[in-house]
mmCIF file with all atom_site columns, C-alpha atoms in Angstrom:
data_model
loop_
_atom_site.group_PDB
_atom_site.id
_atom_site.type_symbol
_atom_site.label_atom_id
_atom_site.label_alt_id
_atom_site.label_comp_id
_atom_site.label_asym_id
_atom_site.label_entity_id
_atom_site.label_seq_id
_atom_site.pdbx_PDB_ins_code
_atom_site.Cartn_x
_atom_site.Cartn_y
_atom_site.Cartn_z
_atom_site.occupancy
_atom_site.B_iso_or_equiv
_atom_site.pdbx_formal_charge
_atom_site.auth_seq_id
_atom_site.auth_comp_id
_atom_site.auth_asym_id
_atom_site.auth_atom_id
_atom_site.pdbx_PDB_model_num
ATOM 1   C CA . GLN X 1 1   ? 77.726  117.510 109.697 1.00 73.00 ? 1   GLN X CA 1
ATOM 2   C CA . HIS X 1 2   ? 79.646  120.735 109.277 1.00 84.00 ? 2   HIS X CA 1
ATOM 3   C CA . VAL X 1 3   ? 79.993  122.113 105.763 1.00 93.00 ? 3   VAL X CA 1
ATOM 4   C CA . VAL X 1 4   ? 82.532  124.857 105.207 1.00 97.00 ? 4   VAL X CA 1
ATOM 5   C CA . THR X 1 5   ? 81.880  126.912 102.109 1.00 97.00 ? 5   THR X CA 1
ATOM 6   C CA . GLN X 1 6   ? 84.216  129.029 100.004 1.00 98.00 ? 6   GLN X CA 1
ATOM 7   C CA . GLU X 1 7   ? 83.778  130.827 96.697  1.00 97.00 ? 7   GLU X CA 1
ATOM 8   C CA . PRO X 1 8   ? 84.562  128.349 93.887  1.00 97.00 ? 8   PRO X CA 1
ATOM 9   C CA . SER X 1 9   ? 86.699  130.808 91.967  1.00 97.00 ? 9   SER X CA 1
ATOM 10  C CA . PHE X 1 10  ? 88.030  134.351 91.899  1.00 96.00 ? 10  PHE X CA 1
ATOM 11  C CA . SER X 1 11  ? 89.927  136.411 89.355  1.00 96.00 ? 11  SER X CA 1
ATOM 12  C CA . VAL X 1 12  ? 92.230  139.296 90.181  1.00 97.00 ? 12  VAL X CA 1
ATOM 13  C CA . SER X 1 13  ? 94.498  141.539 88.163  1.00 97.00 ? 13  SER X CA 1
ATOM 14  C CA . PRO X 1 14  ? 98.178  141.719 89.074  1.00 97.00 ? 14  PRO X CA 1
ATOM 15  C CA . GLY X 1 15  ? 98.527  144.253 91.854  1.00 97.00 ? 15  GLY X CA 1
ATOM 16  C CA . GLY X 1 16  ? 94.867  143.990 92.736  1.00 98.00 ? 16  GLY X CA 1
ATOM 17  C CA . THR X 1 17  ? 93.206  143.048 96.012  1.00 98.00 ? 17  THR X CA 1
ATOM 18  C CA . ILE X 1 18  ? 90.810  140.185 96.670  1.00 97.00 ? 18  ILE X CA 1
ATOM 19  C CA . THR X 1 19  ? 89.122  138.821 99.766  1.00 98.00 ? 19  THR X CA 1
ATOM 20  C CA . LEU X 1 20  ? 88.233  135.153 99.975  1.00 98.00 ? 20  LEU X CA 1
ATOM 21  C CA . THR X 1 21  ? 85.696  134.033 102.545 1.00 98.00 ? 21  THR X CA 1
ATOM 22  C CA . CYS X 1 22  ? 85.053  130.898 104.588 1.00 98.00 ? 22  CYS X CA 1
ATOM 23  C CA . GLY X 1 23  ? 81.581  130.249 105.936 1.00 97.00 ? 23  GLY X CA 1
ATOM 24  C CA . LEU X 1 24  ? 80.044  127.610 108.179 1.00 94.00 ? 24  LEU X CA 1
ATOM 25  C CA . SER X 1 25  ? 76.750  125.941 107.309 1.00 88.00 ? 25  SER X CA 1
ATOM 26  C CA . SER X 1 26  ? 75.762  125.673 110.947 1.00 84.00 ? 26  SER X CA 1
ATOM 27  C CA . GLY X 1 27  ? 76.234  129.331 111.793 1.00 90.00 ? 27  GLY X CA 1
ATOM 28  C CA . SER X 1 28  ? 78.792  132.087 112.155 1.00 95.00 ? 28  SER X CA 1
ATOM 29  C CA . VAL X 1 29  ? 82.538  131.658 112.091 1.00 97.00 ? 29  VAL X CA 1
ATOM 30  C CA . SER X 1 30  ? 84.369  133.179 115.034 1.00 96.00 ? 30  SER X CA 1
ATOM 31  C CA . THR X 1 31  ? 87.867  133.128 116.463 1.00 96.00 ? 31  THR X CA 1
ATOM 32  C CA . GLU X 1 32  ? 86.665  130.129 118.508 1.00 96.00 ? 32  GLU X CA 1
ATOM 33  C CA . ASN X 1 33  ? 86.761  128.142 115.241 1.00 96.00 ? 33  ASN X CA 1
ATOM 34  C CA . HIS X 1 34  ? 90.507  128.931 114.977 1.00 97.00 ? 34  HIS X CA 1
ATOM 35  C CA . PRO X 1 35  ? 90.453  129.608 111.208 1.00 98.00 ? 35  PRO X CA 1
ATOM 36  C CA . SER X 1 36  ? 93.563  128.782 109.221 1.00 98.00 ? 36  SER X CA 1
ATOM 37  C CA . TRP X 1 37  ? 94.352  129.174 105.528 1.00 98.00 ? 37  TRP X CA 1
ATOM 38  C CA . TYR X 1 38  ? 96.382  127.094 103.084 1.00 98.00 ? 38  TYR X CA 1
ATOM 39  C CA . GLN X 1 39  ? 97.629  127.652 99.544  1.00 98.00 ? 39  GLN X CA 1
ATOM 40  C CA . GLN X 1 40  ? 98.114  124.820 97.083  1.00 98.00 ? 40  GLN X CA 1
ATOM 41  C CA . THR X 1 41  ? 99.406  124.882 93.536  1.00 97.00 ? 41  THR X CA 1
ATOM 42  C CA . PRO X 1 42  ? 98.698  121.871 91.296  1.00 94.00 ? 42  PRO X CA 1
ATOM 43  C CA . GLY X 1 43  ? 100.979 118.931 91.995  1.00 94.00 ? 43  GLY X CA 1
ATOM 44  C CA . GLN X 1 44  ? 102.340 120.433 95.195  1.00 97.00 ? 44  GLN X CA 1
ATOM 45  C CA . ALA X 1 45  ? 101.688 119.866 98.871  1.00 98.00 ? 45  ALA X CA 1
ATOM 46  C CA . PRO X 1 46  ? 99.702  122.611 100.617 1.00 98.00 ? 46  PRO X CA 1
ATOM 47  C CA . ARG X 1 47  ? 101.508 125.550 102.185 1.00 98.00 ? 47  ARG X CA 1
ATOM 48  C CA . THR X 1 48  ? 100.309 127.079 105.434 1.00 98.00 ? 48  THR X CA 1
ATOM 49  C CA . LEU X 1 49  ? 99.563  130.790 105.197 1.00 98.00 ? 49  LEU X CA 1
ATOM 50  C CA . ILE X 1 50  ? 97.555  131.865 108.235 1.00 98.00 ? 50  ILE X CA 1
ATOM 51  C CA . TYR X 1 51  ? 96.606  130.341 111.579 1.00 97.00 ? 51  TYR X CA 1
ATOM 52  C CA . GLU X 1 52  ? 94.521  131.491 114.520 1.00 97.00 ? 52  GLU X CA 1
ATOM 53  C CA . THR X 1 53  ? 92.487  133.776 112.239 1.00 98.00 ? 53  THR X CA 1
ATOM 54  C CA . SER X 1 54  ? 95.209  136.284 111.429 1.00 98.00 ? 54  SER X CA 1
ATOM 55  C CA . THR X 1 55  ? 98.726  135.091 112.321 1.00 98.00 ? 55  THR X CA 1
ATOM 56  C CA . ARG X 1 56  ? 100.981 134.587 109.324 1.00 98.00 ? 56  ARG X CA 1
ATOM 57  C CA . SER X 1 57  ? 103.032 131.413 109.221 1.00 96.00 ? 57  SER X CA 1
ATOM 58  C CA . SER X 1 58  ? 106.809 131.770 108.971 1.00 95.00 ? 58  SER X CA 1
ATOM 59  C CA . GLY X 1 59  ? 107.973 133.174 105.634 1.00 96.00 ? 59  GLY X CA 1
ATOM 60  C CA . VAL X 1 60  ? 104.525 134.179 104.391 1.00 98.00 ? 60  VAL X CA 1
ATOM 61  C CA . PRO X 1 61  ? 104.531 137.601 102.699 1.00 97.00 ? 61  PRO X CA 1
ATOM 62  C CA . ASP X 1 62  ? 102.563 140.338 104.414 1.00 96.00 ? 62  ASP X CA 1
ATOM 63  C CA . ARG X 1 63  ? 100.319 140.762 101.371 1.00 98.00 ? 63  ARG X CA 1
ATOM 64  C CA . PHE X 1 64  ? 98.375  137.837 102.871 1.00 98.00 ? 64  PHE X CA 1
ATOM 65  C CA . SER X 1 65  ? 96.197  138.739 105.830 1.00 98.00 ? 65  SER X CA 1
ATOM 66  C CA . GLY X 1 66  ? 93.433  136.980 107.723 1.00 98.00 ? 66  GLY X CA 1
ATOM 67  C CA . SER X 1 67  ? 90.436  138.259 109.610 1.00 98.00 ? 67  SER X CA 1
ATOM 68  C CA . ILE X 1 68  ? 86.845  137.670 110.622 1.00 98.00 ? 68  ILE X CA 1
ATOM 69  C CA . SER X 1 69  ? 84.493  139.608 108.358 1.00 96.00 ? 69  SER X CA 1
ATOM 70  C CA . GLY X 1 70  ? 80.867  139.560 109.352 1.00 94.00 ? 70  GLY X CA 1
ATOM 71  C CA . ASN X 1 71  ? 80.043  135.939 110.070 1.00 96.00 ? 71  ASN X CA 1
ATOM 72  C CA . LYS X 1 72  ? 82.881  134.444 108.020 1.00 98.00 ? 72  LYS X CA 1
ATOM 73  C CA . ALA X 1 73  ? 86.630  134.010 108.117 1.00 98.00 ? 73  ALA X CA 1
ATOM 74  C CA . ALA X 1 74  ? 88.402  135.972 105.414 1.00 98.00 ? 74  ALA X CA 1
ATOM 75  C CA . LEU X 1 75  ? 91.732  135.885 103.587 1.00 98.00 ? 75  LEU X CA 1
ATOM 76  C CA . THR X 1 76  ? 92.785  139.066 101.831 1.00 98.00 ? 76  THR X CA 1
ATOM 77  C CA . ILE X 1 77  ? 95.519  139.230 99.225  1.00 98.00 ? 77  ILE X CA 1
ATOM 78  C CA . THR X 1 78  ? 96.680  142.833 98.802  1.00 98.00 ? 78  THR X CA 1
ATOM 79  C CA . GLY X 1 79  ? 98.775  143.436 95.701  1.00 97.00 ? 79  GLY X CA 1
ATOM 80  C CA . ALA X 1 80  ? 98.281  140.047 94.067  1.00 98.00 ? 80  ALA X CA 1
ATOM 81  C CA . GLN X 1 81  ? 101.212 138.606 92.181  1.00 97.00 ? 81  GLN X CA 1
ATOM 82  C CA . ALA X 1 82  ? 101.330 136.073 89.381  1.00 97.00 ? 82  ALA X CA 1
ATOM 83  C CA . GLU X 1 83  ? 102.678 133.411 91.728  1.00 97.00 ? 83  GLU X CA 1
ATOM 84  C CA . ASP X 1 84  ? 99.557  133.701 93.871  1.00 98.00 ? 84  ASP X CA 1
ATOM 85  C CA . GLU X 1 85  ? 97.555  131.867 91.216  1.00 98.00 ? 85  GLU X CA 1
ATOM 86  C CA . SER X 1 86  ? 96.579  128.700 93.076  1.00 98.00 ? 86  SER X CA 1
ATOM 87  C CA . ASN X 1 87  ? 93.885  127.053 95.174  1.00 98.00 ? 87  ASN X CA 1
ATOM 88  C CA . PHE X 1 88  ? 93.178  128.341 98.656  1.00 98.00 ? 88  PHE X CA 1
ATOM 89  C CA . TYR X 1 89  ? 91.577  126.346 101.451 1.00 98.00 ? 89  TYR X CA 1
ATOM 90  C CA . CYS X 1 90  ? 90.378  127.393 104.870 1.00 98.00 ? 90  CYS X CA 1
ATOM 91  C CA . LEU X 1 91  ? 90.231  125.057 107.848 1.00 98.00 ? 91  LEU X CA 1
ATOM 92  C CA . LEU X 1 92  ? 87.892  125.407 110.802 1.00 97.00 ? 92  LEU X CA 1
ATOM 93  C CA . ASN X 1 93  ? 87.805  123.688 114.168 1.00 95.00 ? 93  ASN X CA 1
ATOM 94  C CA . SER X 1 94  ? 84.734  122.696 116.112 1.00 91.00 ? 94  SER X CA 1
ATOM 95  C CA . GLY X 1 95  ? 85.452  120.743 119.289 1.00 88.00 ? 95  GLY X CA 1
ATOM 96  C CA . ALA X 1 96  ? 87.549  117.725 118.326 1.00 89.00 ? 96  ALA X CA 1
ATOM 97  C CA . ILE X 1 97  ? 86.680  118.036 114.629 1.00 93.00 ? 97  ILE X CA 1
ATOM 98  C CA . PHE X 1 98  ? 88.453  119.853 111.829 1.00 96.00 ? 98  PHE X CA 1
ATOM 99  C CA . VAL X 1 99  ? 86.812  120.646 108.504 1.00 96.00 ? 99  VAL X CA 1
ATOM 100 C CA . PHE X 1 100 ? 88.436  122.043 105.378 1.00 98.00 ? 100 PHE X CA 1
ATOM 101 C CA . GLY X 1 101 ? 86.539  124.411 103.158 1.00 98.00 ? 101 GLY X CA 1
ATOM 102 C CA . THR X 1 102 ? 85.581  123.560 99.601  1.00 97.00 ? 102 THR X CA 1
ATOM 103 C CA . GLY X 1 103 ? 88.442  125.636 98.214  1.00 98.00 ? 103 GLY X CA 1
ATOM 104 C CA . THR X 1 104 ? 88.754  128.721 96.013  1.00 98.00 ? 104 THR X CA 1
ATOM 105 C CA . LYS X 1 105 ? 90.654  128.732 92.751  1.00 98.00 ? 105 LYS X CA 1
ATOM 106 C CA . VAL X 1 106 ? 92.329  132.113 92.292  1.00 98.00 ? 106 VAL X CA 1
ATOM 107 C CA . THR X 1 107 ? 93.374  133.226 88.833  1.00 98.00 ? 107 THR X CA 1
ATOM 108 C CA . VAL X 1 108 ? 95.707  136.187 88.373  1.00 97.00 ? 108 VAL X CA 1
ATOM 109 C CA . LEU X 1 109 ? 95.294  137.796 84.970  1.00 91.00 ? 109 LEU X CA 1
ATOM 110 C CA . GLU U 2 1   ? 115.521 120.448 108.190 1.00 96.00 ? 1   GLU U CA 1
ATOM 111 C CA . VAL U 2 2   ? 112.040 119.570 109.358 1.00 97.00 ? 2   VAL U CA 1
ATOM 112 C CA . GLN U 2 3   ? 110.663 116.843 107.120 1.00 98.00 ? 3   GLN U CA 1
ATOM 113 C CA . LEU U 2 4   ? 107.800 114.392 106.880 1.00 98.00 ? 4   LEU U CA 1
ATOM 114 C CA . VAL U 2 5   ? 108.084 111.512 104.432 1.00 98.00 ? 5   VAL U CA 1
ATOM 115 C CA . GLU U 2 6   ? 105.133 109.247 103.740 1.00 98.00 ? 6   GLU U CA 1
ATOM 116 C CA . SER U 2 7   ? 105.252 105.702 102.438 1.00 98.00 ? 7   SER U CA 1
ATOM 117 C CA . GLY U 2 8   ? 103.033 102.682 102.027 1.00 97.00 ? 8   GLY U CA 1
ATOM 118 C CA . GLY U 2 9   ? 100.648 103.821 99.330  1.00 97.00 ? 9   GLY U CA 1
ATOM 119 C CA . GLY U 2 10  ? 99.708  101.638 96.403  1.00 97.00 ? 10  GLY U CA 1
ATOM 120 C CA . LEU U 2 11  ? 96.950  99.850  94.520  1.00 97.00 ? 11  LEU U CA 1
ATOM 121 C CA . VAL U 2 12  ? 94.477  97.928  96.664  1.00 97.00 ? 12  VAL U CA 1
ATOM 122 C CA . GLN U 2 13  ? 91.279  96.096  95.822  1.00 97.00 ? 13  GLN U CA 1
ATOM 123 C CA . PRO U 2 14  ? 87.992  97.236  97.362  1.00 97.00 ? 14  PRO U CA 1
ATOM 124 C CA . GLY U 2 15  ? 87.518  95.613  100.743 1.00 97.00 ? 15  GLY U CA 1
ATOM 125 C CA . GLY U 2 16  ? 91.226  95.323  101.323 1.00 97.00 ? 16  GLY U CA 1
ATOM 126 C CA . SER U 2 17  ? 93.376  97.038  103.931 1.00 97.00 ? 17  SER U CA 1
ATOM 127 C CA . LEU U 2 18  ? 96.457  99.218  103.859 1.00 96.00 ? 18  LEU U CA 1
ATOM 128 C CA . GLY U 2 19  ? 98.963  100.704 106.253 1.00 98.00 ? 19  GLY U CA 1
ATOM 129 C CA . LEU U 2 20  ? 100.608 104.079 105.660 1.00 98.00 ? 20  LEU U CA 1
ATOM 130 C CA . SER U 2 21  ? 103.701 105.351 107.445 1.00 98.00 ? 21  SER U CA 1
ATOM 131 C CA . CYS U 2 22  ? 105.209 108.766 107.955 1.00 98.00 ? 22  CYS U CA 1
ATOM 132 C CA . ALA U 2 23  ? 108.833 109.253 109.008 1.00 98.00 ? 23  ALA U CA 1
ATOM 133 C CA . ALA U 2 24  ? 109.558 112.507 110.804 1.00 98.00 ? 24  ALA U CA 1
ATOM 134 C CA . THR U 2 25  ? 112.972 114.136 110.957 1.00 98.00 ? 25  THR U CA 1
ATOM 135 C CA . GLY U 2 26  ? 114.439 117.435 112.086 1.00 98.00 ? 26  GLY U CA 1
ATOM 136 C CA . PHE U 2 27  ? 112.251 118.071 115.120 1.00 98.00 ? 27  PHE U CA 1
ATOM 137 C CA . THR U 2 28  ? 111.289 116.601 118.485 1.00 98.00 ? 28  THR U CA 1
ATOM 138 C CA . PHE U 2 29  ? 108.532 114.320 117.256 1.00 98.00 ? 29  PHE U CA 1
ATOM 139 C CA . ASN U 2 30  ? 107.113 113.405 120.657 1.00 97.00 ? 30  ASN U CA 1
ATOM 140 C CA . THR U 2 31  ? 106.129 116.988 121.442 1.00 97.00 ? 31  THR U CA 1
ATOM 141 C CA . TYR U 2 32  ? 103.766 117.539 118.503 1.00 98.00 ? 32  TYR U CA 1
ATOM 142 C CA . TRP U 2 33  ? 100.278 116.550 117.462 1.00 97.00 ? 33  TRP U CA 1
ATOM 143 C CA . VAL U 2 34  ? 100.517 114.922 114.042 1.00 98.00 ? 34  VAL U CA 1
ATOM 144 C CA . GLY U 2 35  ? 97.965  113.523 111.653 1.00 98.00 ? 35  GLY U CA 1
ATOM 145 C CA . TRP U 2 36  ? 96.703  112.791 108.171 1.00 98.00 ? 36  TRP U CA 1
ATOM 146 C CA . VAL U 2 37  ? 94.956  114.856 105.512 1.00 98.00 ? 37  VAL U CA 1
ATOM 147 C CA . ARG U 2 38  ? 93.833  113.367 102.226 1.00 98.00 ? 38  ARG U CA 1
ATOM 148 C CA . GLN U 2 39  ? 92.965  114.703 98.779  1.00 98.00 ? 39  GLN U CA 1
ATOM 149 C CA . ALA U 2 40  ? 90.998  112.744 96.206  1.00 98.00 ? 40  ALA U CA 1
ATOM 150 C CA . PRO U 2 41  ? 92.027  113.279 92.573  1.00 97.00 ? 41  PRO U CA 1
ATOM 151 C CA . GLY U 2 42  ? 90.906  116.718 91.428  1.00 96.00 ? 42  GLY U CA 1
ATOM 152 C CA . LYS U 2 43  ? 89.190  117.420 94.757  1.00 97.00 ? 43  LYS U CA 1
ATOM 153 C CA . GLY U 2 44  ? 89.852  119.474 97.866  1.00 98.00 ? 44  GLY U CA 1
ATOM 154 C CA . LEU U 2 45  ? 91.600  118.728 101.127 1.00 98.00 ? 45  LEU U CA 1
ATOM 155 C CA . GLU U 2 46  ? 89.918  116.483 103.712 1.00 97.00 ? 46  GLU U CA 1
ATOM 156 C CA . TRP U 2 47  ? 91.072  116.116 107.320 1.00 97.00 ? 47  TRP U CA 1
ATOM 157 C CA . VAL U 2 48  ? 91.303  112.447 108.338 1.00 97.00 ? 48  VAL U CA 1
ATOM 158 C CA . ALA U 2 49  ? 92.724  112.116 111.851 1.00 97.00 ? 49  ALA U CA 1
ATOM 159 C CA . ASN U 2 50  ? 95.124  113.519 114.452 1.00 96.00 ? 50  ASN U CA 1
ATOM 160 C CA . ILE U 2 51  ? 96.962  112.002 117.381 1.00 97.00 ? 51  ILE U CA 1
ATOM 161 C CA . LYS U 2 52  ? 98.275  113.615 120.554 1.00 97.00 ? 52  LYS U CA 1
ATOM 162 C CA . PRO U 2 53  ? 102.039 113.735 121.268 1.00 97.00 ? 53  PRO U CA 1
ATOM 163 C CA . ASP U 2 54  ? 101.897 110.865 123.756 1.00 96.00 ? 54  ASP U CA 1
ATOM 164 C CA . GLY U 2 55  ? 99.349  108.901 121.715 1.00 96.00 ? 55  GLY U CA 1
ATOM 165 C CA . SER U 2 56  ? 96.734  109.082 124.459 1.00 96.00 ? 56  SER U CA 1
ATOM 166 C CA . GLU U 2 57  ? 94.123  110.933 122.403 1.00 95.00 ? 57  GLU U CA 1
ATOM 167 C CA . ARG U 2 58  ? 92.949  110.467 118.837 1.00 95.00 ? 58  ARG U CA 1
ATOM 168 C CA . GLN U 2 59  ? 90.644  112.641 116.793 1.00 93.00 ? 59  GLN U CA 1
ATOM 169 C CA . PHE U 2 60  ? 88.840  111.429 113.673 1.00 91.00 ? 60  PHE U CA 1
ATOM 170 C CA . VAL U 2 61  ? 86.414  112.761 111.139 1.00 89.00 ? 61  VAL U CA 1
ATOM 171 C CA . ASP U 2 62  ? 83.130  111.039 111.993 1.00 86.00 ? 62  ASP U CA 1
ATOM 172 C CA . SER U 2 63  ? 82.735  109.342 108.609 1.00 86.00 ? 63  SER U CA 1
ATOM 173 C CA . MET U 2 64  ? 86.066  107.545 108.995 1.00 85.00 ? 64  MET U CA 1
ATOM 174 C CA . ARG U 2 65  ? 85.789  106.456 112.594 1.00 82.00 ? 65  ARG U CA 1
ATOM 175 C CA . GLY U 2 66  ? 85.835  102.680 112.722 1.00 88.00 ? 66  GLY U CA 1
ATOM 176 C CA . ARG U 2 67  ? 87.598  101.904 109.436 1.00 94.00 ? 67  ARG U CA 1
ATOM 177 C CA . PHE U 2 68  ? 90.600  104.150 110.060 1.00 96.00 ? 68  PHE U CA 1
ATOM 178 C CA . SER U 2 69  ? 93.073  103.867 112.904 1.00 97.00 ? 69  SER U CA 1
ATOM 179 C CA . ILE U 2 70  ? 95.930  106.216 113.709 1.00 97.00 ? 70  ILE U CA 1
ATOM 180 C CA . SER U 2 71  ? 98.947  105.409 115.834 1.00 98.00 ? 71  SER U CA 1
ATOM 181 C CA . ARG U 2 72  ? 102.496 106.593 116.447 1.00 98.00 ? 72  ARG U CA 1
ATOM 182 C CA . ASP U 2 73  ? 105.808 105.199 117.614 1.00 98.00 ? 73  ASP U CA 1
ATOM 183 C CA . ASN U 2 74  ? 107.720 108.021 119.267 1.00 98.00 ? 74  ASN U CA 1
ATOM 184 C CA . SER U 2 75  ? 110.815 105.826 119.668 1.00 98.00 ? 75  SER U CA 1
ATOM 185 C CA . LYS U 2 76  ? 110.984 105.657 115.853 1.00 98.00 ? 76  LYS U CA 1
ATOM 186 C CA . ASN U 2 77  ? 109.658 109.158 115.106 1.00 98.00 ? 77  ASN U CA 1
ATOM 187 C CA . SER U 2 78  ? 106.924 107.578 113.049 1.00 98.00 ? 78  SER U CA 1
ATOM 188 C CA . LEU U 2 79  ? 103.218 108.058 112.434 1.00 98.00 ? 79  LEU U CA 1
ATOM 189 C CA . PHE U 2 80  ? 100.909 105.413 111.012 1.00 98.00 ? 80  PHE U CA 1
ATOM 190 C CA . LEU U 2 81  ? 97.469  105.176 109.430 1.00 98.00 ? 81  LEU U CA 1
ATOM 191 C CA . HIS U 2 82  ? 95.739  101.859 108.960 1.00 98.00 ? 82  HIS U CA 1
ATOM 192 C CA . VAL U 2 83  ? 92.626  101.600 106.842 1.00 96.00 ? 83  VAL U CA 1
ATOM 193 C CA . ASN U 2 84  ? 90.286  98.612  106.675 1.00 96.00 ? 84  ASN U CA 1
ATOM 194 C CA . SER U 2 85  ? 87.481  97.786  104.260 1.00 95.00 ? 85  SER U CA 1
ATOM 195 C CA . LEU U 2 86  ? 88.843  100.144 101.646 1.00 96.00 ? 86  LEU U CA 1
ATOM 196 C CA . ARG U 2 87  ? 86.357  101.748 99.269  1.00 96.00 ? 87  ARG U CA 1
ATOM 197 C CA . VAL U 2 88  ? 86.841  103.257 95.831  1.00 97.00 ? 88  VAL U CA 1
ATOM 198 C CA . GLU U 2 89  ? 86.160  106.662 97.399  1.00 96.00 ? 89  GLU U CA 1
ATOM 199 C CA . ASP U 2 90  ? 89.209  106.254 99.660  1.00 97.00 ? 90  ASP U CA 1
ATOM 200 C CA . THR U 2 91  ? 91.369  106.745 96.571  1.00 98.00 ? 91  THR U CA 1
ATOM 201 C CA . ALA U 2 92  ? 93.443  109.813 97.371  1.00 98.00 ? 92  ALA U CA 1
ATOM 202 C CA . LEU U 2 93  ? 96.815  111.359 98.055  1.00 98.00 ? 93  LEU U CA 1
ATOM 203 C CA . TYR U 2 94  ? 97.386  110.995 101.796 1.00 98.00 ? 94  TYR U CA 1
ATOM 204 C CA . TYR U 2 95  ? 99.454  113.754 103.423 1.00 98.00 ? 95  TYR U CA 1
ATOM 205 C CA . CYS U 2 96  ? 101.213 113.471 106.751 1.00 98.00 ? 96  CYS U CA 1
ATOM 206 C CA . ALA U 2 97  ? 100.938 116.737 108.674 1.00 98.00 ? 97  ALA U CA 1
ATOM 207 C CA . ARG U 2 98  ? 102.458 118.290 111.779 1.00 98.00 ? 98  ARG U CA 1
ATOM 208 C CA . TRP U 2 99  ? 100.019 120.356 113.788 1.00 96.00 ? 99  TRP U CA 1
ATOM 209 C CA . GLY U 2 100 ? 102.634 122.748 115.083 1.00 92.00 ? 100 GLY U CA 1
ATOM 210 C CA . HIS U 2 101 ? 100.439 125.826 115.105 1.00 90.00 ? 101 HIS U CA 1
ATOM 211 C CA . PRO U 2 102 ? 97.468  126.099 117.460 1.00 90.00 ? 102 PRO U CA 1
ATOM 212 C CA . TYR U 2 103 ? 94.665  124.206 115.661 1.00 95.00 ? 103 TYR U CA 1
ATOM 213 C CA . ALA U 2 104 ? 96.571  124.320 112.364 1.00 95.00 ? 104 ALA U CA 1
ATOM 214 C CA . VAL U 2 105 ? 99.153  122.475 110.298 1.00 97.00 ? 105 VAL U CA 1
ATOM 215 C CA . ASP U 2 106 ? 102.598 124.009 109.974 1.00 97.00 ? 106 ASP U CA 1
ATOM 216 C CA . VAL U 2 107 ? 104.500 121.247 108.145 1.00 98.00 ? 107 VAL U CA 1
ATOM 217 C CA . TRP U 2 108 ? 103.271 119.008 105.321 1.00 98.00 ? 108 TRP U CA 1
ATOM 218 C CA . GLY U 2 109 ? 104.720 115.883 103.752 1.00 98.00 ? 109 GLY U CA 1
ATOM 219 C CA . GLN U 2 110 ? 104.659 115.339 100.007 1.00 98.00 ? 110 GLN U CA 1
ATOM 220 C CA . GLY U 2 111 ? 102.014 112.626 100.237 1.00 98.00 ? 111 GLY U CA 1
ATOM 221 C CA . THR U 2 112 ? 101.597 108.975 99.316  1.00 98.00 ? 112 THR U CA 1
ATOM 222 C CA . THR U 2 113 ? 98.995  107.808 96.816  1.00 98.00 ? 113 THR U CA 1
ATOM 223 C CA . VAL U 2 114 ? 96.377  105.196 97.617  1.00 98.00 ? 114 VAL U CA 1
ATOM 224 C CA . THR U 2 115 ? 94.347  103.803 94.731  1.00 98.00 ? 115 THR U CA 1
ATOM 225 C CA . VAL U 2 116 ? 91.402  101.524 95.449  1.00 98.00 ? 116 VAL U CA 1
ATOM 226 C CA . SER U 2 117 ? 90.337  99.696  92.325  1.00 96.00 ? 117 SER U CA 1
#
C-alpha cells in the first residue's frame, strides 16, 4: 500500500517563495513515478499545474515549477500571490496504480 | 470547448448500488484515457479508476477492485462508474477526469455528489 505524504500546511508572504514536497512511503520518488501537481480552491474542481515532474500545463503561470529534490517530488511557487492560497496535491504513478498525496494547504499572508 | 459533465449522484442507502455517468464534449473522446477521482467531504483527492481509449484495459485502486466497475461508450462519448455494496465511506464528490497528459489529468469535470446514508 503506497502512501504519498505532503506537508499538511505552509504559510508564505505575498511575493515569497515556498517549496512543497511529495514523498513516497515505500522509497524515493523519481521521474519514473511521473509526478504531477494539482491546485484546488474550496468548492472548485482541481486544476492541473504540472505533469511529468516539471512540465507546466497550458495556461499555468511560470511562477509554478516542478522538480525532483532529493528523494521527493517538489513544487515551487516563486513570487506567491494572494490567489495561490489553496490546497495542493501531488499524484504519483507506480505501475498501473495512481496515488494522490495527502495535500498541502497553502496560506498567503 | 472541452467539457466533462457528470451525473447520477444522489442519496443511497448502505448496501445499495449506483451508476454515475460522464458526458464528454469538445474533443475526440475515443482517443483518451478517462477515469474517476473522488473526494470525501473535507478530505483529499483519491484516484478511483481509469479506462483505456478502446475500453480494453481498466485500472483500479486495489481497495475498490470488485465493488467498482468502469466502462465507456465511445459511440455516445460517455464514461460510466458503477458501484455495488455502497458503504458510508463511499460518500464523496466523484470527478470525471481526462488523462490527456502522460500519467496525469488535464481536464476535470465539476463532480457529482454521492451520499451513502
